[in-house]
Tab-separated table of C-alpha atoms and ligand atoms in Angstrom:
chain	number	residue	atom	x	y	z
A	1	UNK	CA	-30.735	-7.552	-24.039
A	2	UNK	CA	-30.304	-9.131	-20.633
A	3	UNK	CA	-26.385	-8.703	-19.602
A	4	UNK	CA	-25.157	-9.783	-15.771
A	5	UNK	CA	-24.401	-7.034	-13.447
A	6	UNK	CA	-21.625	-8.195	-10.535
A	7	UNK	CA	-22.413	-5.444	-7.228
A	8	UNK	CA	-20.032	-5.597	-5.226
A	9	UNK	CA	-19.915	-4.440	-1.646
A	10	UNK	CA	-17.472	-4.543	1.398
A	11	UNK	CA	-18.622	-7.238	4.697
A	12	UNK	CA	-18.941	-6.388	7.733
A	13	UNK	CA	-16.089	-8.915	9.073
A	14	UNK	CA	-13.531	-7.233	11.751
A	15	UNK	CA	-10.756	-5.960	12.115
A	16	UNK	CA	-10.677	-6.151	8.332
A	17	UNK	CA	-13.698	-6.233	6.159
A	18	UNK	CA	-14.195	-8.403	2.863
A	19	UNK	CA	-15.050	-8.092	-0.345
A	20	UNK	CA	-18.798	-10.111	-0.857
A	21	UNK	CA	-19.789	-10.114	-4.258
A	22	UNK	CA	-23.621	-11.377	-6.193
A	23	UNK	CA	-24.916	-10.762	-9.683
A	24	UNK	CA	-28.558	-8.673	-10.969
A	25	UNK	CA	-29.368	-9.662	-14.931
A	26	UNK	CA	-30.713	-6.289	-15.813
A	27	UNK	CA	-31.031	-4.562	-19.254
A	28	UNK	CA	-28.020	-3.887	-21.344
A	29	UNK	CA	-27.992	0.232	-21.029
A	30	UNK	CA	-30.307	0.608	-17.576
A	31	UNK	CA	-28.624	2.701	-15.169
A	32	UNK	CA	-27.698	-0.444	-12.423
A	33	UNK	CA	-30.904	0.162	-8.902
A	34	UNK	CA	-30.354	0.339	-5.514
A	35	UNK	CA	-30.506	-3.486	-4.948
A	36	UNK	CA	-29.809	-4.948	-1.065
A	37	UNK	CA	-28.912	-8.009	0.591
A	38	UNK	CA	-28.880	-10.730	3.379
A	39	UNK	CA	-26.811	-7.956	6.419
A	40	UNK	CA	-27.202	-11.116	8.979
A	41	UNK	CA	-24.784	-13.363	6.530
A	42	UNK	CA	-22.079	-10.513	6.174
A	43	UNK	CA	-21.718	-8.937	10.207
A	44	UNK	CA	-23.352	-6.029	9.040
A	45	UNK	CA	-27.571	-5.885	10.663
A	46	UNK	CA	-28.976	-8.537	13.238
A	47	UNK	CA	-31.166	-11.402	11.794
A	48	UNK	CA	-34.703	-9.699	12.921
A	49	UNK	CA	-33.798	-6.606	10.891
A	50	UNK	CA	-31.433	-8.521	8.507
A	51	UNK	CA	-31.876	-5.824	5.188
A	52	UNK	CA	-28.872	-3.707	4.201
A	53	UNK	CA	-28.739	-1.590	0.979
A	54	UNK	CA	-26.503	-1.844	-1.997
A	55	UNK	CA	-26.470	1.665	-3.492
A	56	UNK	CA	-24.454	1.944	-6.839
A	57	UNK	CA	-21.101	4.400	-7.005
A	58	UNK	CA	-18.869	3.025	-9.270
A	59	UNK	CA	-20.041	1.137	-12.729
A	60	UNK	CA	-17.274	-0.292	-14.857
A	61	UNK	CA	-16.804	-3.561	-17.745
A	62	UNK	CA	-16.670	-6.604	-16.265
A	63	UNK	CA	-13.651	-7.894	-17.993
A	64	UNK	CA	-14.088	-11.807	-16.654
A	65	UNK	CA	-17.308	-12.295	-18.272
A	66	UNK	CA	-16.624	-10.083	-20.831
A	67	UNK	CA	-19.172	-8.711	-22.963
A	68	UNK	CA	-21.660	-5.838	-22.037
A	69	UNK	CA	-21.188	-7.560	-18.637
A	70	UNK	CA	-20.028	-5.010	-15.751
A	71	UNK	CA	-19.193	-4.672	-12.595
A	72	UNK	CA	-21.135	-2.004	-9.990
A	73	UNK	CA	-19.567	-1.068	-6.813
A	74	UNK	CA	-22.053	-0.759	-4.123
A	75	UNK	CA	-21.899	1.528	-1.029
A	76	UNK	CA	-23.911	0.027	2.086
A	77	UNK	CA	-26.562	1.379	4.124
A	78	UNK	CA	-28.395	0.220	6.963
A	79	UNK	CA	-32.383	0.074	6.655
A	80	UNK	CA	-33.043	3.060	8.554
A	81	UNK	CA	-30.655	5.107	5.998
A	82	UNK	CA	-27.156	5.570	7.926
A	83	UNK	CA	-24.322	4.551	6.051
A	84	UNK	CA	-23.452	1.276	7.964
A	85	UNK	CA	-20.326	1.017	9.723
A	86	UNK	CA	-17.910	0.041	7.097
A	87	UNK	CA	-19.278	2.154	5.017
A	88	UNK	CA	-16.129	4.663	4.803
A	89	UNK	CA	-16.857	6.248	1.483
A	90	UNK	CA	-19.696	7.838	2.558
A	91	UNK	CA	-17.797	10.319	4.839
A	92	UNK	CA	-14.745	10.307	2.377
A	93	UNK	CA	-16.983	11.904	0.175
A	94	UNK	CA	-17.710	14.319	2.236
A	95	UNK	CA	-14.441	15.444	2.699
A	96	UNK	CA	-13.673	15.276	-1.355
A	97	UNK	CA	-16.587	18.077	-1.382
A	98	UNK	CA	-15.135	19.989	0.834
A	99	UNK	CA	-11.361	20.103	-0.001
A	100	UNK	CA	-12.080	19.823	-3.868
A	101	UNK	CA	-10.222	22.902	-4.448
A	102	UNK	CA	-7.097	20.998	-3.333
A	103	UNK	CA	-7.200	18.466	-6.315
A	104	UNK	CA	-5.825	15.920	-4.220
A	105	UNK	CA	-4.243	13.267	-5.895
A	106	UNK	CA	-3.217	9.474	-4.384
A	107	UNK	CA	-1.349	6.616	-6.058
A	108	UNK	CA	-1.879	3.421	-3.903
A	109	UNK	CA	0.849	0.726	-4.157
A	110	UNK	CA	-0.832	-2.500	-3.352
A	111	UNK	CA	1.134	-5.467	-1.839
A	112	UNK	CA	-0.358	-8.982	-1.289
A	113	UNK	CA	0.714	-12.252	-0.885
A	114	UNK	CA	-0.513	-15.694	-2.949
A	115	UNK	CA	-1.449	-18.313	-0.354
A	116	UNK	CA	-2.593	-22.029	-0.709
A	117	UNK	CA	-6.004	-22.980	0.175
A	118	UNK	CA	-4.878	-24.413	3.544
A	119	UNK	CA	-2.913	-21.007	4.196
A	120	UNK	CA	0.387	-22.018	3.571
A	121	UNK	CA	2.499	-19.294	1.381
A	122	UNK	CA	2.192	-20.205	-2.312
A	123	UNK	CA	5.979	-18.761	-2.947
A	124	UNK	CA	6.941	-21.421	-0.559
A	125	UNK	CA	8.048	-25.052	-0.999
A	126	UNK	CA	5.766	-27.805	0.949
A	127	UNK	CA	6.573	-27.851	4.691
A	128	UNK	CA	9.817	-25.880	4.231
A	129	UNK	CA	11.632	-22.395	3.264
A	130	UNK	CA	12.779	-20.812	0.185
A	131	UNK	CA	16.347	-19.165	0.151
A	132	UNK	CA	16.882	-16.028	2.034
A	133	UNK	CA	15.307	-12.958	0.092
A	134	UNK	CA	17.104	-10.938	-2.359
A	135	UNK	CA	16.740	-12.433	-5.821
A	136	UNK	CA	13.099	-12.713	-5.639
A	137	UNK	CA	12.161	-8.581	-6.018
A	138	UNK	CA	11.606	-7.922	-9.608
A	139	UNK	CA	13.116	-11.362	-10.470
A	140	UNK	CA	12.368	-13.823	-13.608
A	141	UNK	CA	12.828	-17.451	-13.233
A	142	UNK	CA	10.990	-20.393	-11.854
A	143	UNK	CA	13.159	-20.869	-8.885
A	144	UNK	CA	12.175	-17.210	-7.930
A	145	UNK	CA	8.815	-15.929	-9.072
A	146	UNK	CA	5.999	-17.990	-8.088
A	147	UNK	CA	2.294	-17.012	-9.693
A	148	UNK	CA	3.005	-14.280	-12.673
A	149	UNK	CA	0.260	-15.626	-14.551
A	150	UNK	CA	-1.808	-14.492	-11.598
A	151	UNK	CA	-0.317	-11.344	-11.706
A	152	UNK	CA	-0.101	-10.670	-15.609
A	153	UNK	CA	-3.587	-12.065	-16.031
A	154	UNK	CA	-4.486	-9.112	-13.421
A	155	UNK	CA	-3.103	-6.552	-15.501
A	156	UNK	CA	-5.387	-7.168	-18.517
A	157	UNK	CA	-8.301	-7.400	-16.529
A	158	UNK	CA	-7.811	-3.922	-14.948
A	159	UNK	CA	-7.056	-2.696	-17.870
A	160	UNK	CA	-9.799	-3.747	-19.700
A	161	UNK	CA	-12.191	-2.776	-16.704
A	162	UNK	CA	-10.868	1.051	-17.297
A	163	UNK	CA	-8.874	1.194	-14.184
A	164	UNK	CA	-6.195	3.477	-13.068
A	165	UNK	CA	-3.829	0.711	-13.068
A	166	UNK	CA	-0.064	1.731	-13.019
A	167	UNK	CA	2.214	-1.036	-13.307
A	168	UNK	CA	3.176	-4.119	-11.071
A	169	UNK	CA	6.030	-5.717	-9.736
A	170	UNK	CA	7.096	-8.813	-7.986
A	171	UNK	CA	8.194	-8.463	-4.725
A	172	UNK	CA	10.653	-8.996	-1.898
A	173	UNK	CA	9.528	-12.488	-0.316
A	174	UNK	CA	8.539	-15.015	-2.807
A	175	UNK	CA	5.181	-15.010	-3.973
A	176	UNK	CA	4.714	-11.437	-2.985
A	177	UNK	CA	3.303	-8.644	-5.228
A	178	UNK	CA	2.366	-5.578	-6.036
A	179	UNK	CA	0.182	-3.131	-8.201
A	180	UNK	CA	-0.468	0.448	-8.492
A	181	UNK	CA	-3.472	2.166	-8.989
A	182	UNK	CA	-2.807	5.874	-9.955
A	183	UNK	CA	-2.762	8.315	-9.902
A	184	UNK	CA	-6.396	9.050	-9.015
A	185	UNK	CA	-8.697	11.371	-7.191
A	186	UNK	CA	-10.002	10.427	-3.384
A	187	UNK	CA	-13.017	8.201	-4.127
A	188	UNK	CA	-11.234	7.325	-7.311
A	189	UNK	CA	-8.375	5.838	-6.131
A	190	UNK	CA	-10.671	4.069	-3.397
A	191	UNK	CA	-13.267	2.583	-6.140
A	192	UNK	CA	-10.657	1.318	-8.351
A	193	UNK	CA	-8.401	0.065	-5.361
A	194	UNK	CA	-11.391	-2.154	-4.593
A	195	UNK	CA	-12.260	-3.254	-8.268
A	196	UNK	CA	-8.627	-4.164	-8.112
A	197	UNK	CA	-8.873	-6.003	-5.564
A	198	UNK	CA	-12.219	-8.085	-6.434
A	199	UNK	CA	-10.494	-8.693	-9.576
A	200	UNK	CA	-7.669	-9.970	-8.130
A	201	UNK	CA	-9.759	-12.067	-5.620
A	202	UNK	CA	-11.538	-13.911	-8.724
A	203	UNK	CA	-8.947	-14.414	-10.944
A	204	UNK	CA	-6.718	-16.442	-7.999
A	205	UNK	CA	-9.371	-18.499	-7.435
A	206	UNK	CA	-9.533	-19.419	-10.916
A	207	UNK	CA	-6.008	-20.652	-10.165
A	208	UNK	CA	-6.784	-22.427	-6.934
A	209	UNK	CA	-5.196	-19.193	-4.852
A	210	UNK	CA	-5.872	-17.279	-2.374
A	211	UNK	CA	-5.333	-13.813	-2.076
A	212	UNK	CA	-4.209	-12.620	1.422
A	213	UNK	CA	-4.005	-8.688	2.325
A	214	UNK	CA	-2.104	-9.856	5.872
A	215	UNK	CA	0.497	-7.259	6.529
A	216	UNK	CA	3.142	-9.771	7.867
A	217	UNK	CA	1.851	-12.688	6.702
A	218	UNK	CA	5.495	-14.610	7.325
A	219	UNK	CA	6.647	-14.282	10.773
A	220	UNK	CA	10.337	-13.301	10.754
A	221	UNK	CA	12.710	-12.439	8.505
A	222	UNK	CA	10.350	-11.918	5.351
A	223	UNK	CA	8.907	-8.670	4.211
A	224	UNK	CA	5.407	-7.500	5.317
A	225	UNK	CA	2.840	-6.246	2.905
A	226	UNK	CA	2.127	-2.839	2.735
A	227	UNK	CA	-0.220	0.157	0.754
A	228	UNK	CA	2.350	2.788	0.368
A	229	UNK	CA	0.422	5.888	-0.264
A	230	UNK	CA	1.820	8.617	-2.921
A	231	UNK	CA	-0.274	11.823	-2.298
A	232	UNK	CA	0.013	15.376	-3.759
A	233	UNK	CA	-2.232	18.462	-3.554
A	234	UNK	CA	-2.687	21.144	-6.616
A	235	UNK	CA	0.140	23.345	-4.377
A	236	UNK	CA	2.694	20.480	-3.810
A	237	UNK	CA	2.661	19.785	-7.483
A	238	UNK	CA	3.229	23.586	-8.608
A	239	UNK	CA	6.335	25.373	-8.376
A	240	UNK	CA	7.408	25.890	-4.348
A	241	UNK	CA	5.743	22.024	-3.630
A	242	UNK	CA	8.710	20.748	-1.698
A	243	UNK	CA	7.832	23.593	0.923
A	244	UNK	CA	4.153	22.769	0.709
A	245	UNK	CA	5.218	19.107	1.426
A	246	UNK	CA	7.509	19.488	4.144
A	247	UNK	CA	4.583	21.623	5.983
A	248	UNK	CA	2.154	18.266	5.068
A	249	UNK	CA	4.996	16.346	6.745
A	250	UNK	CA	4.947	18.349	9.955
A	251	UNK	CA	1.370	18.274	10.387
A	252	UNK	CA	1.343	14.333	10.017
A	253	UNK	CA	3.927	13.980	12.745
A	254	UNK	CA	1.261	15.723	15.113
A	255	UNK	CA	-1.127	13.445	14.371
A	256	UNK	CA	0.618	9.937	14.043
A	257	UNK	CA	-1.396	8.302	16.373
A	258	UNK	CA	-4.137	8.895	14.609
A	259	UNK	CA	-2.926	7.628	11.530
A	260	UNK	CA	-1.784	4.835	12.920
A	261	UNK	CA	-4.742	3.502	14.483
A	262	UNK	CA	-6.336	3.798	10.717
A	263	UNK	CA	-3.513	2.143	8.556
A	264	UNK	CA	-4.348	-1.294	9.029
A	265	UNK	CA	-5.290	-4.205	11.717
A	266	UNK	CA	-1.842	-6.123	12.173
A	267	UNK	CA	0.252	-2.856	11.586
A	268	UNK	CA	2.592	-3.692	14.802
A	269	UNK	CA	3.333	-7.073	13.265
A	270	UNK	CA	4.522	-5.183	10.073
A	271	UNK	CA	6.012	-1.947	11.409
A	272	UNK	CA	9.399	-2.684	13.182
A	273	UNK	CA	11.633	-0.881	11.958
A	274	UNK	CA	13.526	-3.471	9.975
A	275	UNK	CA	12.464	-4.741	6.681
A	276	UNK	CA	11.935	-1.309	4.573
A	277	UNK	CA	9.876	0.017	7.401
A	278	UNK	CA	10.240	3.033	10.020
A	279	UNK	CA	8.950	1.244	13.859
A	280	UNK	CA	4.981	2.353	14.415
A	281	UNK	CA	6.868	4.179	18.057
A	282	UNK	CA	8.252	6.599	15.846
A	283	UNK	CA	7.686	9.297	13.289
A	284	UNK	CA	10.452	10.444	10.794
A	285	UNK	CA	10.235	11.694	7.243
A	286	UNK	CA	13.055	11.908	4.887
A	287	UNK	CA	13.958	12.531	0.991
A	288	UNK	CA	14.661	9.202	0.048
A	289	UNK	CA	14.447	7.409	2.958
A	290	UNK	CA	12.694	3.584	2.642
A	291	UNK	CA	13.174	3.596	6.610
A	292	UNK	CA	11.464	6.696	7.434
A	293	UNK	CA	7.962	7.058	7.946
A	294	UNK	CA	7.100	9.673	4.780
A	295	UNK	CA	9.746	9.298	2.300
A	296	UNK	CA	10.007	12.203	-0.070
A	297	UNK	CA	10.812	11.068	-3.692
A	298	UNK	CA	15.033	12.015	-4.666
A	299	UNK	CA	12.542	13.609	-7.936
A	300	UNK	CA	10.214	15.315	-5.911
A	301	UNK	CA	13.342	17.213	-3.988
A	302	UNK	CA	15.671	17.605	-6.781
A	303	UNK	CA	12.260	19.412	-8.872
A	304	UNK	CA	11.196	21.413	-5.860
A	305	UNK	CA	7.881	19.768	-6.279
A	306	UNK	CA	5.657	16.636	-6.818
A	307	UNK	CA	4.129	14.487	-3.948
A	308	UNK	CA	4.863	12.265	-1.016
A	309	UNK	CA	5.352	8.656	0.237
A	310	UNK	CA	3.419	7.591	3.501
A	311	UNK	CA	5.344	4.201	3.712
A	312	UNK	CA	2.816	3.152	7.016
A	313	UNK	CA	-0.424	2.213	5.568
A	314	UNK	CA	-0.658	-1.353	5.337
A	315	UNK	CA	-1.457	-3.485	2.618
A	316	UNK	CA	-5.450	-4.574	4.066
A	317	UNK	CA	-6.232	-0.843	5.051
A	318	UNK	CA	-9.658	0.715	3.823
A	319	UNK	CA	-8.341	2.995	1.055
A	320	UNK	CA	-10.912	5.440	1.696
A	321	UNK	CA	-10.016	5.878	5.273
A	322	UNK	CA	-6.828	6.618	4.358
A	323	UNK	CA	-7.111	8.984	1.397
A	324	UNK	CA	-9.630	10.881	3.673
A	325	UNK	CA	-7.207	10.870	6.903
A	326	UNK	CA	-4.676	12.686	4.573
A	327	UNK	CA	-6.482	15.433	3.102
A	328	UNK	CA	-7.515	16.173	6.815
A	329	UNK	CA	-4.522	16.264	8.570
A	330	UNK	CA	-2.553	18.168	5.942
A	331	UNK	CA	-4.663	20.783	4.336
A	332	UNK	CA	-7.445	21.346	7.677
B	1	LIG	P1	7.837	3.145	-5.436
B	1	LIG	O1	9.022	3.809	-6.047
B	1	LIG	O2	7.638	3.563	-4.021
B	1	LIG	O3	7.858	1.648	-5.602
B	1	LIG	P2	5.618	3.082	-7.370
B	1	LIG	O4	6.173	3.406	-8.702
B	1	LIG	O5	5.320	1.657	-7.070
B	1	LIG	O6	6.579	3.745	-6.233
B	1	LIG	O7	4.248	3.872	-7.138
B	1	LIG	C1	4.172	5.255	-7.228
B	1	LIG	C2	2.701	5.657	-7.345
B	1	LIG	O8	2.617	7.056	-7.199
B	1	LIG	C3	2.050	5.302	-8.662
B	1	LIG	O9	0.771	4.744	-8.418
B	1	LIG	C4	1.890	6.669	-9.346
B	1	LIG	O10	0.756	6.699	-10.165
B	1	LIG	C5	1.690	7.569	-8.147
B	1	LIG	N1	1.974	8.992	-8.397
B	1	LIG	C6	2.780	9.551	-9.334
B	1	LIG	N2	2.747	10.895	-9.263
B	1	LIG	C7	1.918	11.207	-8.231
B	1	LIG	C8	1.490	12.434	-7.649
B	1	LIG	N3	1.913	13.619	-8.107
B	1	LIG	N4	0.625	12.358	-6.608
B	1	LIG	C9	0.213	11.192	-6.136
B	1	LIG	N5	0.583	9.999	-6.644
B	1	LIG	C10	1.428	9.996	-7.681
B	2	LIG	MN1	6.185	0.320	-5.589
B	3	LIG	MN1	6.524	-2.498	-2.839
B	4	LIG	MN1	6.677	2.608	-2.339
């Protein structure tokens, strides 16, 4: 039986990359090829040598067609073999080989704002502003949640696609949401981060909304949009953790800068130092502290073990980058 396979793959668009999408009708059971693409169309090969490769990592149900219909997420490679340049998973994996003993574990928390087709905030009324924030977090009510049919339509399609999907929320400025997905593995958390994503993508559009991953897509006094990153090793989780994370915390103050220039084109706009956020100048970490730049969970202290919050990453960041970055710095 014919059924449609959806490969998806990440563009080569800067500073932030895209999600591109195209379907193969293959056979119902057949493990999905290597398939490639058009590189020219996407930033990612020159138009003489235009070929890039789609090779398969991630297979799942494609819950919008339903069906035997899935969806494959693609890795890309250039012609001549090498990953090509936003290809990020391919050295992530590496370092899942390597640090495998660590069981590393990462819960993503992934912000994003609804947007008209002209680019206008969907939360917002036409040509003007809503009230300040502070009903809209968590809120119900049509004068404060704009687009939870977006949002709860989301949820069933993740779940139905198998994802690690772990709850949503509605958030700060109007319009603004999040989900979770975790907790999961390295290239776990990455692959269903981006399913997430492409789901999310699709099923806007099917509203007549755009999706925007801007960190501060509001100017001014309106929250940014971040990726908060939960992340625990097998030794933070097990009984003397909290020691094991403090030491993680250390070593990520030595190499802020480094993490910084990976968390996100736009991250200056979004880290200030005001609105929930610790300033991008500085590095702090603190047990229950939404202004610092790690905040260690009041549970995670008060059981002497569990994981921690980087608060920086923000919300368009390559999840793989990420995911890798902290395994590095805190167990190398
Ligand atoms: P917040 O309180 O910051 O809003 P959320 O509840 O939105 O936090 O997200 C917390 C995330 O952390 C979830 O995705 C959850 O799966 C994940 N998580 C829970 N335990 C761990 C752990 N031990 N290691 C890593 N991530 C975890
Ligand atoms: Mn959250
Ligand atoms: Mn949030
Ligand atoms: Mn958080």
């Amino acid at each position: 039986m014919a059924i449609k396979a959806e490969y998806i793959w990440l563009d080569g668009v800067q500073p932030t990359p895209d999600l591109r999408s195209k379907t193969k009708i293959m056979e119902k059971g057949d493990e999905p090829p290597v398939w490639g693409f058009d590189g020219s169309s996407t930033e990612q090969a020159e138009g003489h040598s235009s070929d890039c490769v789609l090779k398969p990592v991630f297979t799942c149900p494609d819950p919008l067609r339903g069906g035997d219909n899935i969806l494959v997420l693609c890795e890309v490679y250039n012609a001549d073999g090498t990953p090509s340049h936003t290809n990020n998973r391919a050295a992530a994996a590496e370092t899942a080989a390597k640090f495998a003993g660590e069981d590393p574990w990462f819960g993503i928390e992934q912000e994003y704002t609804m947007m008209t087709v002209d680019g206008h905030p969907a939360g917002f009324p036409d040509g003007g502003y809503p009230g300040p924030q502070g009903p809209y977090y968590c809120g119900a009510g049509a004068d404060r949640i704009f687009g939870r049919a977006i949002a709860d339509e989301h949820i069933d399609a993740c779940l139905h696609a198998g994802l690690a999907l772990a709850g949503i929320n509605a958030e700060v400025m109007p319009g603004q949401w999040e989900f979770q997905i975790g907790p999961a593995g390295l290239l776990e958390v990455g692959d269903h981060l981006h399913v997430a994503r492409y789901l999310l993508h699709r099923i806007a559009e099917n509203h007549g909304v755009v999706i925007s991953l801007e960190p501060k897509p509001m100017k001014g006094d309106w929250n940014g949009a971040g990726c908060h990153t939960n992340y625990s090793t097998q030794a933070m989780r097990a009984d003397g953790g909290y020691d094991v994370i403090i030491a993680a915390c250390e070593k990520l103050g030595k190499k802020a800068d480094l993490h910084i220039a990976n968390y996100g084109a736009g991250l200056e706009d979004r880290l200030t130092g005001l609105h929930e956020t610790a300033s991008y100048k500085e590095f702090k970490y603190g047990v229950s502290d939404r202004g610092a730049s790690i905040r260690i969970p009041l549970h995670t202290k008060e059981a002497g073990k569990g994981y921690l919050e980087d608060r920086r990453p923000c919300s368009n960041i390559d999840p793989y980058v990420v995911a890798r970055l902290l395994v590095e710095t805190t167990c190398g």
